[in-house]
Amino acid sequence: MAILEEPIKEVMVLKNYVGGEWVQSKGELQDIVNPATARVIAKVPYSTREEVDEAVQAAKQAYPEWARTTPLGRVRHLFRFKELLEDNFEEISRIQTMEHGKTIDESRGETRRGIENVEVATGIPTLMMGYNLEDIASGIDEYLIRQPLGVFSCIAPFNFPFMIPLWFTPYALATGNCMIVKPSSRCPITQARVIELVDEAGFPPGIWNVVHGSGSMISSALMEHPDIEGITFVGSTAVAKEIYRECGQFGKRVIAQGGAKNFMVIMPDADLGNTIPALMTSFYGNTGQRCLSGANAVVVGEEDAFYQQFKEAFVGAASRIKMGYGLDESVQMGPMQSKKAKERVLGYIEKGIKEGAKIILDGRKAKIAGNYPETCFLAATVFEDVTLDMTIAKDEIFGPVGNIMRAKDLDEAIEMIHTSPYGNEASIFTSSGKSAREFQHRVNCGNIGINVGIAAPMAFFPFSGMKDSFFGILHGQGQEAIRFFTESKVVIQRWW
Ligand code: NAD
């Protein structure tokens, strides 16, 4: 078997990074377990409210000078940081696999998508420009300038421990703000490594801070803090709603991205040779722990032969996915991120069976490549005869479970999508431009895939979302992030 190079060799105790210093939290330590090997690889502190305040004070102190630094001066730090990310690309990716469980290729993909946000943010000298109009009245000109606001915070989920803080932080910094990142307490190690590179890149102290800890305590300390201007949150819908409400109450800007239940619509004219591999990545990539994961496959048409052909191809491909430790290059699917996450999904599988869905591929009995404990492993599972009233069709399962459903035509498939309270992503697989156009026009989801199973916007487009998948107005990434992190000031001038 291949030698699995593990960059984490001994149990590390994570520290906060505040005002350019590494600070050992006084809070309790929690174990971080590698879900493939079930070994403890780090300990993360649950920082105190006072420690959150210290980070905010450090950022507040650093802010005026950083805001005065020229845009070019600010992005020079980002260029150095980007080079360090490239130099450490493989190590960062391996850490993600060790703490999250995803395959090394999935981690590499995440690292690349994260770095792209740093690259886009280096364009700030042009991206942050305002606009003007001469002679709005005789001899009077008007122009708009964008200015930074102060200290922001980013509350991140466990499933993309490298990329998601980078949907926001490079833009916040490039526009002249300071940032406090709260990584997920389930996957905090990658951000700890990122912040070592931030330190090496020589950002001025207090610009970029990290405070580890428990979700509700840290988040409420940040939201209630009078010196925090705004919050970016990515996580489950229940928490996103809470964050949105509280930010409103405390008068803060907010981007709150929530959960999902994504429908993949397969038209009878879909090219199955290309569709099935795209669906495998969508449903089972990241072990189904993506906000863009496919959940309900809706096969369109009344023809049984097409349905059978699709079903056999889908189940056949899912059953061949090789499951094991993600650092093994030949592995196609890693474990769930934790034992608790696996148990949650097992509960859904049992519920699906109890509510009358037919399990046609049972991932509970699957084989693991290599000698690893079963603790977090759960293989690809497929249900058919799934109806919209079933819990497995409605709830976000966030695991490797796919439901196959049927619709008589595209209208019915779109109606099915619209029964969901979520609106993160929907995809159509078809060779008809007319169906694709109809789909993109009518479907109420923020991210639409056309023959694409993971419609993940690039860094220069906003990461969208609708309904219960997104609370706010401006989104993360690209121009919208720049607008979120800046105030638009309008000047009208006249000279006598
Ligand atoms: P989560 O909501 O449990 O946690 C997200 C973050 O919020 C973590 O940092 C956590 O510590 C903190 N937190 C937890 N409970 C909190 C509370 N009561 N108050 C304040 N903060 C709290 O989400 P998760 O399990 O880490 O991530 C998975 C979820 O994130 C899924 O629902 C997935 O769909 C969603 N997600 C959405 C997107 C998107 O772009 N819409 C992207 C990735 C993940």
XYZ file of C-alpha atoms and ligand atoms in Angstrom:
540
model
C 0.000 0.000 0.000
C 1.086 3.579 -0.680
C 2.884 5.418 2.100
C 0.505 8.007 3.422
C 2.435 11.123 4.208
C 0.782 12.704 7.231
C 1.942 16.260 7.884
C 0.591 16.180 11.445
C 3.032 13.981 13.318
C 2.161 14.728 16.926
C -0.801 16.069 18.858
C -0.692 19.838 18.611
C -2.408 22.243 20.956
C -3.872 25.062 18.894
C -3.383 28.670 19.899
C -5.286 31.813 19.111
C -3.554 34.418 16.971
C -4.267 37.876 18.289
C -2.515 41.147 17.486
C 0.235 39.244 15.653
C 0.991 37.020 18.681
C 0.285 33.365 19.406
C -1.824 33.246 22.545
C -2.631 30.137 24.561
C -6.311 30.280 25.487
C -7.382 29.736 29.084
C -10.392 27.803 27.798
C -10.916 24.062 27.980
C -9.286 21.876 25.328
C -11.246 19.528 23.048
C -9.808 16.661 21.033
C -9.673 16.783 17.241
C -9.775 13.282 15.811
C -8.660 12.118 12.387
C -11.898 10.478 11.186
C -10.080 7.874 9.090
C -7.698 6.588 11.756
C -9.764 7.612 14.828
C -6.563 8.998 16.362
C -6.415 12.313 18.223
C -4.330 14.730 16.159
C -4.859 18.056 17.925
C -6.521 19.842 20.785
C -8.520 22.993 20.214
C -9.280 25.506 22.944
C -12.758 26.808 23.690
C -11.737 30.424 24.144
C -13.390 32.696 26.646
C -15.502 35.817 26.081
C -12.601 37.940 27.397
C -10.318 36.397 24.782
C -12.797 37.344 22.049
C -12.741 40.895 23.377
C -8.924 40.941 23.353
C -8.967 39.955 19.679
C -11.511 42.656 18.839
C -9.417 45.258 20.675
C -6.270 44.182 18.805
C -8.092 44.455 15.480
C -9.628 47.790 16.412
C -6.212 49.158 17.288
C -4.699 47.952 14.017
C -7.564 49.254 11.886
C -6.825 52.996 11.436
C -3.340 52.491 10.057
C -4.384 49.570 7.881
C -7.281 51.572 6.464
C -4.838 54.381 5.650
C -2.405 51.990 3.922
C -2.712 52.347 0.146
C -4.645 49.622 -1.685
C -1.402 48.623 -3.433
C 0.372 48.460 -0.086
C -2.354 46.228 1.291
C -2.382 43.805 -1.615
C 1.405 43.372 -1.516
C 0.817 41.428 1.697
C -1.756 39.301 -0.100
C 0.685 38.580 -2.939
C 3.271 37.318 -0.409
C 0.580 35.280 1.331
C -0.550 33.757 -1.963
C 3.033 32.679 -2.755
C 3.284 31.018 0.674
C 0.008 29.206 0.053
C 1.393 27.903 -3.248
C 4.644 26.820 -1.581
C 2.686 24.921 1.078
C -0.160 23.776 -1.171
C 0.328 20.046 -0.627
C 0.805 20.253 3.126
C -2.323 22.404 3.557
C -4.305 19.933 1.459
C -3.062 16.977 3.498
C -4.031 18.679 6.750
C -7.566 19.144 5.417
C -7.773 15.448 4.638
C -6.445 14.551 8.082
C -8.953 16.643 9.994
C -11.956 16.411 7.677
C -11.633 13.030 5.975
C -12.107 14.191 2.357
C -9.873 12.667 -0.302
C -6.576 14.322 -1.072
C -7.829 15.337 -4.519
C -10.890 16.970 -2.991
C -8.596 18.798 -0.572
C -6.363 19.951 -3.415
C -9.439 21.247 -5.224
C -10.471 23.136 -2.092
C -7.004 24.628 -1.670
C -7.041 25.827 -5.278
C -10.505 27.404 -4.957
C -9.451 29.142 -1.735
C -6.285 30.566 -3.288
C -8.333 31.899 -6.207
C -10.087 34.227 -3.776
C -6.734 35.627 -2.664
C -5.850 36.132 -6.321
C -9.091 37.962 -7.073
C -8.746 40.180 -3.996
C -5.320 41.347 -5.187
C -7.230 43.221 -7.905
C -8.570 45.608 -5.276
C -6.937 48.758 -6.696
C -9.366 48.494 -9.602
C -12.166 46.470 -7.990
C -12.643 48.982 -5.182
C -12.944 51.990 -7.493
C -15.999 54.145 -7.240
C -17.553 56.121 -10.082
C -18.334 59.717 -10.972
C -20.352 61.980 -13.194
C -19.395 65.476 -14.176
C -21.994 68.235 -14.360
C -24.881 66.612 -12.534
C -25.988 70.247 -12.499
C -24.194 73.155 -14.015
C -20.636 73.225 -12.588
C -21.391 70.482 -10.052
C -19.815 67.009 -10.034
C -20.811 63.911 -8.113
C -18.765 60.851 -7.262
C -18.872 57.708 -5.178
C -15.963 56.437 -3.093
C -15.749 53.146 -1.214
C -14.273 53.116 2.261
C -13.563 50.335 4.747
C -15.671 50.058 7.869
C -13.619 48.510 10.679
C -13.512 45.062 12.253
C -15.382 42.086 10.783
C -15.684 38.491 11.810
C -15.988 35.277 9.821
C -17.702 32.272 11.410
C -16.872 29.189 9.361
C -18.323 25.674 8.976
C -16.407 22.413 9.212
C -16.843 21.168 5.669
C -14.434 23.494 3.821
C -11.953 24.402 6.547
C -9.496 26.102 4.175
C -11.647 27.705 1.497
C -14.603 29.250 3.285
C -12.712 31.753 5.463
C -11.070 32.827 2.179
C -14.441 33.600 0.578
C -14.378 36.673 2.809
C -11.077 37.449 4.538
C -8.930 38.513 1.536
C -11.656 40.957 0.429
C -12.108 42.334 3.943
C -8.378 42.957 4.274
C -7.789 44.250 0.758
C -10.530 46.845 1.231
C -8.850 48.026 4.454
C -10.776 46.206 7.199
C -9.496 43.857 9.909
C -10.764 40.335 10.442
C -11.335 37.865 13.258
C -11.812 34.328 11.975
C -13.595 31.757 14.091
C -12.842 28.408 12.457
C -15.181 25.487 13.014
C -14.236 23.820 16.288
C -14.637 20.501 14.440
C -11.946 21.272 11.809
C -9.711 24.046 13.124
C -6.228 22.766 12.209
C -6.130 23.976 8.604
C -6.818 27.549 9.686
C -4.108 27.216 12.325
C -1.639 26.379 9.520
C -3.017 29.183 7.331
C -2.422 31.667 10.114
C 1.210 30.543 10.439
C 1.547 31.605 6.805
C -0.261 34.869 7.550
C 2.361 35.446 10.251
C 5.164 34.594 7.812
C 3.702 36.888 5.143
C 4.253 39.801 7.526
C 0.773 41.317 7.715
C 0.780 44.095 10.304
C -0.257 42.802 13.766
C -3.990 42.761 14.460
C -5.125 42.758 10.826
C -5.923 39.039 10.677
C -6.780 37.268 13.942
C -8.004 33.787 14.794
C -10.008 32.831 17.869
C -10.899 29.179 18.317
C -13.882 27.953 20.208
C -17.424 26.849 20.672
C -19.962 28.112 18.159
C -22.656 29.707 20.252
C -20.401 31.389 22.818
C -17.890 32.914 20.412
C -20.540 33.865 17.872
C -22.699 35.631 20.425
C -19.641 37.398 21.908
C -18.814 38.650 18.413
C -22.352 39.639 17.482
C -22.941 41.513 20.715
C -19.588 43.285 20.538
C -20.033 46.996 19.808
C -16.743 47.154 17.876
C -17.653 44.505 15.320
C -19.077 46.020 12.127
C -20.331 42.871 10.495
C -20.367 39.099 10.405
C -20.001 36.589 7.634
C -21.441 33.235 8.541
C -21.563 29.948 6.659
C -23.202 26.913 8.254
C -26.527 25.270 8.929
C -29.809 27.083 8.292
C -30.898 27.012 11.943
C -27.764 28.888 13.006
C -27.772 31.140 9.918
C -31.275 32.333 10.841
C -30.171 33.021 14.396
C -27.092 34.934 13.225
C -29.159 36.987 10.779
C -31.698 37.885 13.464
C -29.072 38.785 16.043
C -27.003 40.830 13.612
C -30.174 42.779 12.809
C -30.799 43.311 16.495
C -27.244 44.580 17.059
C -27.210 46.671 13.882
C -24.514 44.747 12.047
C -23.937 43.929 8.404
C -24.371 40.250 7.731
C -23.901 37.570 5.133
C -25.486 34.355 6.456
C -25.243 31.300 4.202
C -27.270 28.302 5.314
C -27.939 24.664 4.478
C -29.317 23.012 1.374
C -31.262 20.192 -0.220
C -30.233 20.111 -3.843
C -32.224 18.577 -6.687
C -30.540 17.142 -9.771
C -32.976 16.856 -12.677
C -32.177 14.256 -15.319
C -34.067 14.773 -18.569
C -34.711 11.825 -20.917
C -32.344 13.446 -23.450
C -29.446 13.614 -20.950
C -26.144 12.126 -22.039
C -25.842 9.470 -19.330
C -22.194 8.736 -20.140
C -21.271 12.202 -18.908
C -24.137 12.673 -16.461
C -23.435 9.712 -14.184
C -19.807 10.682 -13.337
C -20.955 14.274 -12.700
C -23.665 12.978 -10.373
C -21.232 10.720 -8.515
C -19.081 13.742 -7.683
C -22.155 15.715 -6.761
C -23.786 13.135 -4.463
C -20.743 11.412 -3.007
C -17.854 13.883 -3.330
C -16.723 15.161 0.077
C -18.754 12.179 1.407
C -21.912 14.174 0.695
C -20.831 16.941 3.070
C -21.114 19.887 0.697
C -23.756 22.569 0.590
C -23.779 21.899 -3.167
C -24.095 18.119 -2.875
C -26.824 16.480 -4.909
C -29.507 15.001 -2.651
C -32.599 14.246 -4.768
C -32.105 12.899 -8.297
C -35.319 13.505 -10.244
C -35.587 11.374 -13.364
C -37.974 12.995 -15.846
C -40.278 11.134 -18.228
C -42.834 8.373 -18.112
C -40.688 5.904 -19.977
C -39.678 3.036 -17.658
C -36.760 1.961 -19.834
C -34.937 5.285 -19.348
C -35.624 5.240 -15.619
C -34.218 1.685 -15.312
C -31.192 2.569 -17.396
C -30.486 5.605 -15.212
C -31.036 3.720 -11.973
C -28.725 0.868 -12.914
C -25.981 3.225 -14.052
C -26.307 5.408 -10.917
C -26.312 2.505 -8.457
C -23.572 0.684 -10.347
C -21.264 3.696 -10.260
C -22.071 4.429 -6.593
C -21.343 0.830 -5.593
C -17.890 0.997 -7.229
C -16.710 4.068 -5.259
C -13.584 3.072 -3.372
C -13.800 4.158 0.258
C -10.812 4.561 2.560
C -8.328 7.000 4.058
C -8.332 10.080 1.852
C -4.535 10.333 1.839
C -4.441 7.156 -0.231
C -4.445 8.542 -3.810
C -6.546 5.623 -5.076
C -9.387 6.305 -2.636
C -12.492 8.019 -4.075
C -14.435 8.696 -0.896
C -13.257 9.319 2.653
C -15.071 8.855 5.950
C -17.699 11.147 7.437
C -16.062 13.939 9.399
C -17.033 12.537 12.802
C -18.701 9.611 14.503
C -21.570 11.902 15.488
C -22.052 12.999 11.869
C -22.134 9.361 10.769
C -24.678 8.493 13.460
C -26.864 11.352 12.308
C -26.849 9.996 8.748
C -27.517 6.453 9.978
C -30.590 7.850 11.710
C -31.802 9.250 8.379
C -31.207 5.934 6.614
C -33.312 4.156 9.233
C -35.999 6.798 8.922
C -36.018 6.437 5.128
C -36.606 2.695 5.413
C -39.284 3.194 8.085
C -41.143 5.759 5.986
C -41.308 3.359 3.029
C -38.407 4.280 0.753
C -36.608 1.347 -0.829
C -32.899 1.078 -0.076
C -31.227 -0.190 -3.238
C -27.624 0.395 -2.186
C -26.838 0.078 1.498
C -23.676 1.916 2.517
C -23.860 0.605 6.052
C -22.343 -2.691 4.941
C -19.519 -1.367 2.819
C -15.888 -2.294 2.615
C -13.049 0.022 3.673
C -9.824 -0.066 1.637
C -7.045 -0.556 4.185
C -7.052 -1.372 7.838
C -9.018 1.491 9.387
C -11.622 1.483 12.142
C -15.237 1.680 10.946
C -15.918 4.564 13.348
C -16.687 7.276 10.786
C -16.957 5.317 7.547
C -20.225 5.113 5.673
C -20.378 4.218 1.992
C -22.612 5.461 -0.811
C -26.271 4.718 -0.177
C -29.162 4.974 -2.638
C -32.915 5.042 -2.053
C -35.673 4.781 -4.625
C -39.451 5.147 -4.367
C -38.785 8.337 -2.448
C -41.690 10.762 -2.181
C -41.588 14.443 -1.312
C -43.312 13.988 2.051
C -40.558 11.687 3.356
C -38.018 13.064 5.822
C -35.101 11.914 3.654
C -36.495 13.927 0.716
C -36.931 17.080 2.795
C -34.104 17.325 5.352
C -30.498 18.116 4.630
C -28.856 14.751 5.391
C -25.284 15.951 4.760
C -23.898 12.517 4.040
C -23.477 10.019 1.186
C -27.172 9.310 0.622
C -28.886 9.777 -2.736
C -32.624 9.602 -3.372
C -33.980 8.697 -6.786
C -37.365 10.206 -7.585
C -39.510 10.558 -10.700
C -41.355 13.405 -12.418
C -43.531 13.148 -15.510
C -42.144 16.302 -17.106
C -39.932 19.340 -16.491
C -42.845 21.340 -15.032
C -43.386 18.722 -12.378
C -39.643 18.511 -11.634
C -39.526 22.294 -11.115
C -42.600 22.138 -8.868
C -40.822 19.461 -6.818
C -37.780 21.705 -6.387
C -40.021 24.527 -5.236
C -41.532 22.455 -2.424
C -38.172 22.655 -0.652
C -37.591 25.536 1.748
C -33.977 25.592 0.551
C -32.672 27.333 -2.569
C -28.955 26.735 -2.716
C -28.456 24.843 -5.952
C -30.338 22.891 -8.614
C -28.945 21.233 -11.708
C -30.393 19.963 -14.952
C -28.836 17.319 -17.190
C -30.107 17.593 -20.742
C -29.080 18.014 -24.362
C -31.899 20.507 -24.948
C -31.047 24.192 -24.796
C -34.749 24.958 -24.452
C -35.119 22.823 -21.303
C -31.916 24.273 -19.843
C -33.072 27.836 -20.487
C -36.470 27.133 -18.970
C -34.787 25.626 -15.924
C -32.377 28.503 -15.270
C -35.174 31.004 -15.714
C -37.776 29.394 -13.468
C -35.922 27.593 -10.694
C -35.670 29.525 -7.429
C -32.150 28.550 -6.444
C -29.089 30.766 -6.210
C -26.659 28.445 -8.001
C -27.815 26.665 -11.156
C -25.969 23.850 -12.891
C -26.536 22.950 -16.531
C -24.880 19.587 -17.081
C -22.833 20.483 -13.985
C -23.438 18.683 -10.685
C -21.519 21.023 -8.375
C -22.357 24.541 -9.522
C -19.739 26.246 -7.328
C -19.237 29.857 -8.427
C -15.654 30.906 -9.132
C -14.042 33.524 -6.894
C -14.972 36.382 -9.281
C -18.691 35.524 -9.078
C -20.819 35.716 -5.931
C -21.539 32.482 -4.084
C -25.283 32.767 -4.279
C -28.185 31.110 -2.478
C -31.899 31.788 -1.983
C -34.742 31.061 0.454
C -33.536 29.225 3.590
C -30.071 28.805 2.107
C -29.152 32.477 2.317
C -29.990 35.408 4.559
C -28.737 38.808 3.508
C -28.349 40.839 0.335
C -24.709 40.841 -0.746
C -22.896 37.501 -1.113
C -19.358 36.323 -0.493
C -16.620 36.409 -3.192
C -15.853 38.918 -5.940
C -17.510 42.320 -6.359
C -20.327 41.616 -3.912
C -17.830 40.892 -1.127
C -16.119 44.198 -1.895
C -19.410 46.023 -1.579
C -20.194 44.184 1.663
C -16.896 45.220 3.230
C -17.115 48.878 2.203
C -19.337 51.872 2.724
C -20.370 53.797 -0.380
C -19.844 57.475 0.281
C -21.268 59.937 -2.219
C -19.696 63.357 -2.678
C -21.255 66.290 -4.515
C -18.818 69.130 -5.219
C -18.989 72.639 -6.525
C -16.148 75.169 -6.755
C -16.777 78.901 -6.978
P -22.952 24.746 11.934
O -24.099 25.657 11.728
O -23.079 23.684 12.959
O -21.638 25.562 12.332
C -21.122 26.625 11.549
C -20.314 27.556 12.432
O -21.189 28.144 13.401
C -19.211 26.850 13.239
O -18.106 27.712 13.349
C -19.861 26.626 14.577
O -18.910 26.559 15.624
C -20.757 27.841 14.710
N -21.975 27.578 15.507
C -22.542 26.389 15.787
N -23.647 26.556 16.529
C -23.786 27.876 16.706
C -24.761 28.677 17.378
N -25.789 28.146 18.011
N -24.607 30.020 17.349
C -23.594 30.575 16.687
N -22.632 29.869 16.050
C -22.729 28.540 16.045
O -22.596 24.139 10.500
P -21.543 22.998 10.166
O -22.089 21.695 10.607
O -20.176 23.390 10.600
O -21.529 23.053 8.570
C -22.414 22.341 7.770
C -23.570 23.201 7.316
O -23.064 24.326 6.616
C -24.493 22.494 6.342
O -25.808 22.842 6.660
C -24.095 23.072 4.995
O -25.088 23.033 4.021
C -23.760 24.472 5.377
N -22.890 25.102 4.396
C -23.446 26.063 3.620
C -22.671 26.660 2.635
C -23.271 27.714 1.752
O -22.535 28.311 0.999
N -24.552 27.954 1.796
C -21.334 26.280 2.453
C -20.807 25.299 3.283
C -21.597 24.711 4.257
